Coordinates of C-alpha atoms and ligand atoms in Angstrom, one line a residue:
M10 CA 0.0 4.0 -19.4
E11 CA -1.1 7.4 -18.2
M12 CA -2.4 7.4 -14.6
D13 CA -5.5 9.3 -15.8
Q14 CA -6.5 6.3 -17.9
L15 CA -6.3 3.9 -15.0
V16 CA -8.2 6.3 -12.7
A17 CA -11.0 6.6 -15.3
L18 CA -11.2 2.8 -15.7
C19 CA -11.3 2.3 -11.9
K20 CA -14.3 4.6 -11.7
R21 CA -16.1 3.4 -14.9
R22 CA -15.8 -0.3 -14.0
G23 CA -16.3 0.0 -10.2
F24 CA -12.9 -0.5 -8.7
L25 CA -12.5 2.7 -6.8
F26 CA -14.6 5.8 -6.1
Q27 CA -13.8 9.0 -4.2
S28 CA -15.3 8.8 -0.7
S29 CA -18.5 10.9 -0.2
E30 CA -18.3 11.8 -3.9
I31 CA -21.9 13.2 -4.1
Y32 CA -20.8 15.8 -1.5
G33 CA -17.7 16.7 -3.5
G34 CA -15.5 14.0 -1.9
L35 CA -13.2 14.0 1.1
Q36 CA -9.5 14.3 0.4
G37 CA -7.4 11.3 1.2
F38 CA -10.3 8.8 1.5
W39 CA -11.4 6.3 -1.1
D40 CA -14.2 3.7 -1.4
Y41 CA -13.7 0.4 -3.2
G42 CA -16.5 -0.5 -5.6
P43 CA -17.9 -3.9 -6.5
L44 CA -14.8 -5.1 -8.4
G45 CA -12.3 -3.2 -6.2
V46 CA -13.6 -4.9 -3.1
E47 CA -13.0 -8.3 -4.7
L48 CA -9.5 -7.3 -5.9
K49 CA -8.4 -6.0 -2.5
R50 CA -10.0 -9.0 -0.7
N51 CA -7.9 -11.3 -3.0
V52 CA -4.8 -9.3 -2.2
R53 CA -5.4 -9.7 1.5
E54 CA -6.4 -13.3 1.2
A55 CA -3.3 -14.2 -0.9
W56 CA -1.2 -12.5 1.8
W57 CA -2.9 -14.3 4.7
R58 CA -2.8 -17.6 3.0
D59 CA 0.8 -17.4 1.9
M60 CA 2.2 -15.8 5.1
V61 CA 0.0 -17.3 7.8
V62 CA -2.0 -20.4 6.8
A63 CA 0.3 -22.1 4.3
H64 CA 3.6 -20.4 5.3
N65 CA 5.3 -23.8 5.5
E66 CA 4.9 -24.2 1.8
Q67 CA 8.0 -22.1 1.5
L68 CA 10.3 -23.3 4.2
P69 CA 13.3 -21.1 5.1
P70 CA 15.9 -21.6 2.5
P71 CA 18.9 -23.8 3.3
G72 CA 21.1 -22.1 5.8
A73 CA 18.2 -20.2 7.5
P74 CA 17.7 -20.8 11.2
S75 CA 14.9 -23.3 11.4
T76 CA 11.2 -23.8 10.8
Y77 CA 8.7 -21.5 12.4
E78 CA 5.1 -21.0 13.3
M79 CA 2.7 -18.2 12.2
T80 CA -0.5 -17.1 13.9
G81 CA -2.8 -14.1 13.6
I82 CA -4.8 -11.6 15.7
D83 CA -7.3 -8.8 15.1
S84 CA -6.8 -6.0 17.6
T85 CA -8.8 -2.8 18.1
I86 CA -8.3 0.5 16.2
I87 CA -8.5 2.6 19.4
M88 CA -6.1 1.5 22.1
H89 CA -4.9 2.7 25.5
P90 CA -3.2 6.1 24.9
Q91 CA -0.1 4.9 26.7
V92 CA 0.5 2.5 23.8
W93 CA 1.3 5.5 21.6
K94 CA 3.4 7.2 24.3
C95 CA 5.6 4.2 24.8
S96 CA 5.8 3.3 21.0
G97 CA 7.1 6.8 20.3
H98 CA 4.2 7.8 18.1
Y99 CA 2.9 10.4 20.5
D100 CA 6.2 12.4 20.4
L101 CA 7.8 11.4 17.1
F102 CA 5.1 10.5 14.6
H103 CA 5.0 13.8 12.8
D104 CA 5.8 15.5 9.5
Y105 CA 6.9 19.1 9.1
M106 CA 4.5 21.3 7.4
V107 CA 4.5 24.9 6.1
D108 CA 1.5 27.1 5.6
C109 CA 1.0 29.8 3.0
R110 CA -0.4 33.0 4.6
E111 CA -1.7 34.1 1.2
S112 CA -3.2 31.0 -0.4
K113 CA -4.1 29.3 2.9
G114 CA -2.5 26.1 1.4
R115 CA -0.7 23.7 3.7
Y116 CA 2.2 21.7 2.4
R117 CA 4.6 19.0 3.6
Y118 CA 7.9 20.7 4.0
D119 CA 9.8 17.8 2.4
Q120 CA 7.5 17.8 -0.6
I121 CA 8.1 21.3 -1.8
N122 CA 10.8 21.8 -4.5
G123 CA 11.9 24.8 -6.4
R124 CA 14.6 26.7 -8.3
W125 CA 16.6 29.8 -7.6
V126 CA 16.2 32.4 -10.3
E127 CA 17.5 35.9 -10.8
A128 CA 15.8 38.7 -12.8
E129 CA 15.6 42.4 -12.6
G130 CA 18.2 42.4 -9.8
R131 CA 16.2 40.2 -7.6
R132 CA 16.9 36.6 -6.5
V133 CA 13.8 34.4 -5.9
F134 CA 13.2 30.8 -4.9
V135 CA 10.3 29.7 -7.1
A136 CA 8.5 26.8 -5.2
T137 CA 6.4 24.0 -6.7
T138 CA 4.8 20.8 -5.4
L139 CA 5.9 19.0 -8.6
G140 CA 9.1 17.1 -9.3
G141 CA 11.4 16.4 -12.2
E142 CA 10.6 17.8 -15.7
E143 CA 7.2 19.0 -14.4
A144 CA 8.9 21.1 -11.7
I145 CA 11.1 22.8 -14.3
A146 CA 8.1 23.7 -16.5
D147 CA 6.0 24.9 -13.6
T148 CA 8.7 27.0 -12.0
E149 CA 9.5 28.7 -15.3
Q150 CA 5.8 29.6 -15.8
K151 CA 5.5 30.9 -12.3
A152 CA 8.7 33.0 -12.6
L153 CA 7.5 34.6 -15.9
K154 CA 4.3 35.5 -14.1
F155 CA 6.0 36.8 -11.0
F156 CA 8.4 39.1 -13.0
N157 CA 5.6 40.0 -15.4
L158 CA 7.5 38.7 -18.5
R159 CA 6.2 37.2 -21.7
K160 CA 7.3 33.7 -22.7
K161 CA 9.4 35.1 -25.5
H162 CA 11.4 36.9 -22.8
A163 CA 12.2 33.8 -20.9
D164 CA 15.9 34.3 -21.5
R165 CA 15.8 37.3 -19.1
L166 CA 15.4 34.7 -16.3
A167 CA 18.8 33.6 -15.0
W168 CA 18.4 30.2 -13.4
L169 CA 20.8 29.5 -10.6
G170 CA 21.1 25.7 -10.5
S171 CA 18.6 22.9 -10.9
V172 CA 15.5 21.8 -8.9
V173 CA 16.3 21.5 -5.2
P174 CA 14.1 20.8 -2.1
L175 CA 12.8 23.7 0.0
T176 CA 14.6 22.0 2.9
T177 CA 17.8 23.5 1.5
V178 CA 16.5 27.1 1.7
A179 CA 17.3 29.3 4.7
E180 CA 15.8 32.6 3.5
F181 CA 12.0 32.1 3.5
S182 CA 11.5 35.8 2.7
A183 CA 12.9 35.0 -0.8
V184 CA 10.5 32.1 -1.4
L185 CA 7.6 32.4 -3.8
G186 CA 5.1 29.8 -2.4
P187 CA 3.6 27.1 -4.8
D188 CA 0.3 28.9 -5.0
A189 CA 1.3 32.4 -4.0
K190 CA 1.7 35.7 -6.0
A191 CA 3.8 37.5 -3.4
L192 CA 7.2 36.6 -1.8
G193 CA 7.7 35.4 1.7
T194 CA 4.2 34.0 2.4
L195 CA 5.3 30.6 3.7
T196 CA 5.6 30.1 7.4
E197 CA 8.6 28.4 9.0
P198 CA 8.2 24.6 9.1
R199 CA 6.2 23.3 12.1
E200 CA 5.7 19.8 13.5
F201 CA 2.3 18.2 12.8
N202 CA 1.4 14.9 14.5
L203 CA -0.2 12.5 12.1
M204 CA -2.4 10.7 14.6
F205 CA -6.1 11.3 14.4
E206 CA -7.4 12.2 17.8
T207 CA -10.8 11.3 19.2
H208 CA -12.4 11.0 22.7
T209 CA -13.8 7.9 24.4
G210 CA -16.7 8.3 26.8
A211 CA -19.1 11.0 27.5
I212 CA -16.7 13.6 28.9
R213 CA -14.3 15.4 26.5
N214 CA -11.1 16.4 28.3
E215 CA -7.4 15.7 28.1
S216 CA -7.8 12.3 29.9
S217 CA -10.5 11.0 27.6
K218 CA -8.3 11.7 24.5
T219 CA -7.6 8.6 22.4
F220 CA -6.1 8.0 19.0
L221 CA -7.0 6.1 15.8
R222 CA -4.1 3.7 15.4
P223 CA -1.5 4.9 12.8
E224 CA -0.2 1.3 12.4
T225 CA -1.5 -2.2 13.3
A226 CA 1.9 -3.3 14.6
Q227 CA 1.4 -2.0 18.2
G228 CA -1.7 -4.2 18.6
I229 CA 0.5 -7.2 18.1
F230 CA 3.2 -6.1 20.6
V231 CA 0.7 -5.5 23.4
N232 CA -0.8 -8.9 22.8
F233 CA 2.5 -10.8 22.6
K234 CA 2.1 -12.3 26.1
N235 CA -1.6 -13.2 25.5
V236 CA -0.6 -15.1 22.3
L237 CA 2.2 -16.9 24.1
D238 CA 0.0 -17.8 27.0
S239 CA -3.0 -19.0 25.0
T240 CA -1.2 -21.0 22.3
R241 CA 1.7 -23.3 22.2
V242 CA 3.8 -21.2 19.9
K243 CA 7.5 -21.3 20.5
I244 CA 10.2 -18.9 19.3
P245 CA 10.8 -18.4 16.3
F246 CA 7.2 -17.4 15.5
G247 CA 5.3 -14.6 13.9
I248 CA 2.0 -12.8 14.6
A249 CA 0.2 -11.4 11.6
Q250 CA -2.6 -8.8 11.5
I251 CA -4.5 -7.1 8.7
G252 CA -6.5 -4.0 9.5
K253 CA -7.2 -0.3 9.0
S254 CA -4.8 2.4 10.0
F255 CA -5.2 6.1 10.0
R256 CA -2.8 9.0 9.4
N257 CA -3.8 12.6 9.0
E258 CA -1.5 13.0 6.0
I259 CA -0.8 16.7 5.3
T260 CA -0.9 16.2 1.5
P261 CA -2.7 13.0 0.6
R262 CA -2.1 12.4 -3.1
N263 CA -1.5 10.1 -6.0
F264 CA -4.9 8.2 -5.9
T265 CA -4.9 5.7 -3.0
F266 CA -1.1 5.8 -2.6
R267 CA -1.1 8.3 0.3
S268 CA -4.5 8.1 1.9
R269 CA -5.7 9.1 5.4
E270 CA -7.5 5.8 6.0
F271 CA -5.7 2.7 4.6
E272 CA -5.2 -0.9 5.4
Q273 CA -2.0 -2.6 6.5
M274 CA -0.8 -6.2 6.4
E275 CA 1.8 -6.5 9.1
I276 CA 3.9 -9.3 10.7
E277 CA 5.9 -9.1 13.8
F278 CA 8.3 -12.1 13.8
F279 CA 9.8 -12.9 17.2
C280 CA 13.2 -14.7 17.3
R281 CA 16.4 -15.1 19.3
P282 CA 18.6 -12.0 19.1
A283 CA 21.5 -14.1 17.8
T284 CA 19.6 -15.5 14.8
S285 CA 17.7 -12.2 14.0
P286 CA 20.0 -11.0 11.2
E287 CA 19.4 -14.3 9.2
W288 CA 15.6 -14.0 9.8
Y289 CA 15.7 -10.4 8.6
T290 CA 17.3 -11.5 5.3
Y291 CA 14.8 -14.4 5.0
W292 CA 11.8 -12.1 5.4
R293 CA 13.2 -9.4 3.2
D294 CA 13.7 -11.9 0.3
R295 CA 10.5 -13.8 1.0
R296 CA 8.4 -10.7 0.8
Y297 CA 10.1 -9.5 -2.3
R298 CA 9.4 -12.8 -4.0
W299 CA 5.7 -12.6 -2.9
Y300 CA 5.1 -9.6 -5.1
Q301 CA 7.0 -11.1 -8.0
D302 CA 5.0 -14.4 -7.8
L303 CA 1.8 -12.3 -8.0
G304 CA 2.9 -10.6 -11.2
L305 CA 5.0 -7.6 -10.3
A306 CA 7.9 -9.3 -11.9
G307 CA 9.5 -6.6 -14.1
E308 CA 11.8 -3.7 -13.6
R309 CA 9.1 -1.6 -12.0
L310 CA 9.6 -3.6 -8.8
R311 CA 12.8 -3.2 -6.8
L312 CA 14.2 -4.1 -3.4
R313 CA 16.2 -1.3 -1.8
D314 CA 18.3 -1.8 1.3
H315 CA 18.5 1.3 3.4
D316 CA 21.9 2.6 4.0
K317 CA 23.1 3.0 7.6
A318 CA 22.2 6.7 7.8
E319 CA 18.6 6.0 7.0
L320 CA 18.1 3.3 9.7
S321 CA 16.0 3.9 12.8
H322 CA 18.1 4.2 15.9
Y323 CA 17.2 0.7 17.1
S324 CA 17.4 -1.1 13.8
C325 CA 20.3 -3.2 12.3
G326 CA 18.6 -3.5 8.9
T327 CA 15.7 -2.1 6.9
A328 CA 14.7 -2.6 3.3
D329 CA 11.9 -1.2 1.2
I330 CA 10.1 -3.0 -1.6
E331 CA 9.3 -0.3 -4.1
Y332 CA 7.3 0.1 -7.3
A333 CA 7.7 2.6 -10.1
F334 CA 4.2 3.9 -10.0
P335 CA 3.2 5.7 -13.2
F336 CA 2.3 8.9 -11.4
L337 CA 6.0 9.3 -10.2
P338 CA 8.6 11.0 -12.4
P339 CA 10.7 8.6 -14.5
G340 CA 13.3 6.8 -12.3
E341 CA 11.4 7.4 -9.1
F342 CA 9.9 4.6 -7.0
G343 CA 7.2 4.5 -4.2
E344 CA 7.3 2.3 -1.1
L345 CA 5.0 -0.8 -1.1
E346 CA 6.4 -2.4 2.0
G347 CA 9.1 -1.9 4.6
I348 CA 10.9 -4.8 6.2
A349 CA 12.6 -3.7 9.4
H350 CA 14.8 -5.3 12.0
R351 CA 13.4 -3.7 15.1
G352 CA 15.5 -5.4 17.8
D353 CA 13.8 -5.5 21.2
F354 CA 12.8 -1.9 21.0
D355 CA 9.0 -2.4 21.0
L356 CA 8.6 -5.1 23.6
R357 CA 11.0 -3.4 26.0
S358 CA 9.2 0.0 25.5
H359 CA 5.9 -1.6 26.5
M360 CA 7.6 -3.2 29.5
E361 CA 9.8 -0.4 30.8
G362 CA 8.6 2.8 29.2
K363 CA 9.6 4.8 26.1
L364 CA 13.2 4.0 25.1
V365 CA 15.8 6.4 23.7
R366 CA 19.4 5.8 22.6
E367 CA 22.1 7.1 25.0
G368 CA 25.7 6.4 24.2
G369 CA 24.9 3.5 22.0
E370 CA 22.5 1.9 24.5
L371 CA 18.7 1.9 24.5
V372 CA 17.6 3.3 27.9
V373 CA 14.3 4.5 29.3
E374 CA 13.7 8.2 28.6
K375 CA 13.6 10.2 31.9
D376 CA 11.8 13.4 32.8
E377 CA 13.3 16.3 34.7
H378 CA 12.7 14.4 38.0
G379 CA 14.6 11.4 36.8
Q380 CA 11.4 9.4 36.4
P381 CA 10.4 7.5 33.2
R382 CA 8.9 10.1 30.8
Y383 CA 6.2 7.5 29.8
R384 CA 5.7 4.5 32.1
G385 CA 5.6 1.1 30.4
S386 CA 3.0 -1.5 31.4
G387 CA 5.4 -3.0 33.9
K388 CA 4.4 -6.5 32.6
D389 CA 7.1 -9.0 31.8
L390 CA 7.2 -9.4 28.1
S391 CA 10.2 -11.6 28.0
Y392 CA 10.3 -15.2 26.7
F393 CA 11.5 -18.3 28.6
D394 CA 13.1 -20.9 26.4
E395 CA 12.3 -24.2 28.2
V396 CA 15.0 -26.2 26.4
A397 CA 17.9 -23.8 26.8
K398 CA 16.5 -22.7 30.2
E399 CA 17.1 -19.2 29.2
R400 CA 15.1 -16.0 29.5
F401 CA 15.4 -13.1 26.9
V402 CA 13.5 -10.4 25.2
P403 CA 12.9 -11.5 21.6
H404 CA 14.1 -9.5 18.7
V405 CA 11.6 -8.6 16.1
I406 CA 11.6 -8.6 12.3
E407 CA 8.7 -6.5 10.9
P408 CA 7.5 -6.9 7.3
S409 CA 4.9 -4.1 7.0
A410 CA 2.9 -3.8 3.8
G411 CA 0.1 -1.6 2.7
A412 CA -2.9 -3.5 1.2
D413 CA -4.1 -0.4 -0.7
R414 CA -0.6 0.3 -2.1
A415 CA -0.2 -3.3 -3.2
T416 CA -3.7 -3.2 -4.8
L417 CA -2.8 0.0 -6.6
A418 CA 0.5 -1.5 -7.9
F419 CA -1.3 -4.6 -9.1
L420 CA -3.8 -2.4 -10.9
C421 CA -1.0 -0.4 -12.5
E422 CA 0.9 -3.4 -13.6
A423 CA -2.2 -5.2 -15.0
Y424 CA -3.2 -2.3 -17.3
C425 CA -2.4 -3.1 -20.9
E426 CA -3.6 -1.9 -24.3
D427 CA -3.4 -3.9 -27.5
E428 CA -5.2 -4.2 -30.8
Q429 CA -7.4 -7.2 -31.6
P430 CA -9.6 -7.9 -34.7
D431 CA -13.3 -7.5 -34.1
E432 CA -16.0 -9.9 -35.5
N433 CA -15.5 -8.4 -39.0
G434 CA -11.7 -8.6 -38.8
A435 CA -11.2 -4.8 -38.3
P436 CA -8.6 -3.9 -35.7
Q437 CA -10.1 -2.8 -32.4
K438 CA -8.2 -1.2 -29.5
R439 CA -8.5 -3.4 -26.5
V440 CA -7.9 -2.5 -22.8
V441 CA -7.1 -5.6 -20.8
M442 CA -6.3 -5.9 -17.1
K443 CA -3.8 -8.8 -16.9
F444 CA -4.2 -9.6 -13.3
H445 CA -2.6 -12.7 -11.8
P446 CA -5.5 -15.3 -11.7
R447 CA -5.4 -15.4 -7.9
L448 CA -6.0 -11.6 -7.8
A449 CA -8.6 -11.3 -10.7
P450 CA -11.9 -10.1 -9.2
I451 CA -13.9 -12.3 -11.5
K452 CA -12.4 -15.7 -12.4
A453 CA -14.7 -16.7 -15.2
A454 CA -17.6 -15.3 -17.3
V455 CA -20.3 -17.4 -18.9
F456 CA -22.1 -16.3 -22.1
P457 CA -24.8 -17.8 -24.3
L458 CA -23.8 -16.9 -27.9
V459 CA -27.4 -15.7 -28.5
K460 CA -30.4 -15.2 -26.3
K461 CA -32.4 -18.1 -27.9
D462 CA -32.4 -21.8 -28.9
G463 CA -32.0 -22.9 -25.3
M464 CA -28.4 -21.4 -25.1
P465 CA -29.2 -19.2 -22.0
E466 CA -30.5 -22.2 -20.1
V467 CA -27.3 -24.2 -20.7
A468 CA -25.2 -21.1 -19.8
Q469 CA -27.2 -20.6 -16.6
E470 CA -26.6 -24.2 -15.7
I471 CA -22.8 -23.8 -16.1
Y472 CA -22.9 -20.5 -14.2
G473 CA -24.7 -22.3 -11.4
Q474 CA -22.0 -25.0 -11.3
L475 CA -19.1 -22.5 -11.2
K476 CA -20.6 -19.9 -8.9
P477 CA -20.1 -21.7 -5.5
H478 CA -16.4 -22.3 -6.3
F479 CA -15.3 -19.1 -8.2
H480 CA -16.4 -15.6 -8.5
T481 CA -18.3 -16.0 -11.8
F482 CA -20.2 -13.5 -14.0
Y483 CA -23.1 -14.2 -16.3
D484 CA -23.8 -12.0 -19.3
E485 CA -26.2 -12.4 -22.2
K486 CA -26.5 -8.8 -23.4
G487 CA -25.0 -7.5 -26.7
A488 CA -22.6 -8.9 -29.3
V489 CA -20.3 -11.6 -27.9
G490 CA -17.2 -9.6 -29.0
R491 CA -18.3 -6.7 -26.8
R492 CA -18.9 -9.0 -23.9
Y493 CA -15.4 -10.4 -24.3
R494 CA -14.0 -6.9 -24.3
R495 CA -16.0 -5.9 -21.2
Q496 CA -14.5 -8.9 -19.3
D497 CA -11.0 -8.1 -20.7
E498 CA -11.3 -4.6 -19.2
V499 CA -11.9 -6.0 -15.7
G500 CA -9.3 -8.8 -16.0
T501 CA -11.5 -11.9 -16.1
P502 CA -9.0 -14.7 -17.1
L503 CA -11.5 -17.1 -18.8
C504 CA -14.7 -16.6 -20.8
I505 CA -17.0 -19.6 -21.5
T506 CA -19.4 -19.4 -24.4
V507 CA -22.3 -21.7 -25.1
D508 CA -22.9 -21.8 -28.9
G509 CA -24.6 -23.9 -31.6
Q510 CA -22.2 -26.7 -31.2
T511 CA -23.0 -27.0 -27.5
L512 CA -26.5 -28.0 -28.4
Q513 CA -25.2 -30.8 -30.6
D514 CA -22.2 -32.3 -28.7
G515 CA -22.3 -30.7 -25.2
T516 CA -19.0 -28.8 -25.6
V517 CA -18.5 -25.1 -24.9
T518 CA -15.8 -22.7 -26.0
I519 CA -13.3 -21.4 -23.4
R520 CA -11.3 -18.3 -24.3
D521 CA -8.1 -17.1 -22.6
R522 CA -7.9 -13.4 -21.8
D523 CA -4.1 -13.0 -22.5
T524 CA -3.4 -15.4 -25.4
L525 CA -6.9 -15.2 -26.9
E526 CA -6.5 -19.0 -27.5
Q527 CA -9.9 -20.8 -27.7
W528 CA -10.6 -24.4 -27.1
R529 CA -13.6 -26.7 -26.3
V530 CA -14.4 -28.7 -23.3
Q531 CA -17.4 -30.7 -22.2
K532 CA -19.9 -28.4 -20.4
D533 CA -19.8 -30.5 -17.2
Q534 CA -16.0 -30.2 -17.2
C535 CA -16.0 -26.4 -16.9
A536 CA -15.3 -26.2 -13.2
A537 CA -12.4 -28.6 -13.4
E538 CA -11.0 -26.8 -16.4
V539 CA -11.2 -23.4 -14.7
R540 CA -9.5 -24.8 -11.6
Q541 CA -6.7 -26.4 -13.6
R542 CA -6.1 -23.4 -15.9
L543 CA -6.1 -20.9 -13.1
G544 CA -4.0 -23.1 -10.8
M545 CA -6.5 -22.9 -8.0
Ligands
LIG624 N1 4.7 -0.6 11.5 C1 5.5 0.0 10.5 C2 4.9 0.9 9.6 O1 3.7 1.3 9.8 P1 5.2 2.4 7.5 O2 6.3 2.4 6.5 O3 4.9 3.7 8.1 O4 5.6 1.4 8.6 C3 4.0 0.5 6.3 O5 3.9 1.8 6.8 C4 3.2 0.5 5.0 O6 1.9 1.0 5.1 C5 3.8 1.3 3.9 O7 4.9 0.6 3.2 C6 2.7 1.5 2.9 O8 2.5 0.4 2.1 C7 1.5 1.6 3.9 N2 1.2 3.0 4.2 C8 1.7 3.9 5.1 N3 1.2 5.1 5.0 C9 0.2 5.0 4.1 C10 -0.7 5.9 3.5 N4 -0.8 7.2 4.0 N5 -1.6 5.5 2.6 C11 -1.5 4.3 2.1 N6 -0.7 3.4 2.6 C12 0.2 3.7 3.5

């Protein structure tokens, strides 16, 4: 599948629209249309049900520490600025960017690639924002233009090695920027904090400055004590949250994959330090299985353990669940979710002040006067185990997923094309979205075969029976074959048709989206049949 086909389908059928499209759009922001909102709600609801409400349906596997409890919260998007100072986001949550003085373009330093080329006695690094095969073609085209050569003289270009990142280049004066005509127009890389700033209250000054949260996780940490005090949860337990996060990404790209406003589904799971490695493995495997169970079962999904060098300074294990999105070069994967062992870093930072590693130990970062650089809350966020009569700061396992990235992966995986005979037996190309039934935006569609002979009335009756239980669609316009295809294109698993036989024996035809199998059931059995077939 080409990404363009999916993007076009998403717009045509109301899954996703560019934000503020009538004004030319706003880069990095996306709106979900009538079907997209249902799909994303189903993703969120599947996550909440499986991880929070019904988490005991999948008990820890044999050998895992013990059973556990799960609960949820919904914290605010704007929080006390000190939260971000102690979490490290204020100082460390940045990307490096480079600007082009000629084209005025701004790029993420780590997303520029290029190739060294020599011609006419000059050595130039030709930069591109593309990767893989596309980068090779793009750099060749740019080099020909730069050296004023025709394509037939491409052999005058001596390429010195393959595509490498700009981060390997020291001489910026020899770089031809991705959108530049002259050499040396890229600035040196500079830090760029990704948090969106705003101000709270009527006065705008440094002390009124607040931030849109870049992750939902910190809302959980700062409420840890509130949850403990207001519920009877005992360690091990998890707090879950779904909500919007905001990052001022330098180069939002690849449809919704890298947006500036997006939704996260995060769990902070609190446990004893001694059992945390087993819980880490449990959550890593459990989260991987969740995507598989919802249909990302093939080779496009993978679980990748970070090697030691990639780990955050406080972590003893991190893994990413990744998907081979079609917009990535072959063999490349994009992150859907990270599962991190965060130790006691976050709770201790909010107690004591921002932590840093010093000689293998986490200690509070000090300023030039020996005072904490950022003061913590000073509140006691430790846990007292009543049975063991022991106090400790829990360790945390954090499965952190993106609702939009998961939705995009489910859209990519669902897209299929096949050929099916039309009413006259002629082959017809069919686009079908093979969503897992739990995720399908519409669960069933009801059609009268024709708009007469009392068929619409019976179909409306069935529609009325199904609607309170499942998202159901009624359609009586056009040839029935076309109506089937319209439902296939949005992934409706079952279509129910009222036909001539219905008027005689009270049965209707049900058609399966994937197998195209058709069978008959009594019209008052439709709800039970849909429930049973979709496993709901
Ligand atoms: N609390 C940990 C945390 O936020 P992260 O890896 O930065 O970790 C977690 O983000 C998940 O949030 C990612 O795996 C991804 O699914 C989603 N995410 C992050 N940045 C995103 C963006 N700019 N657009 C869409 N989703 C994003």
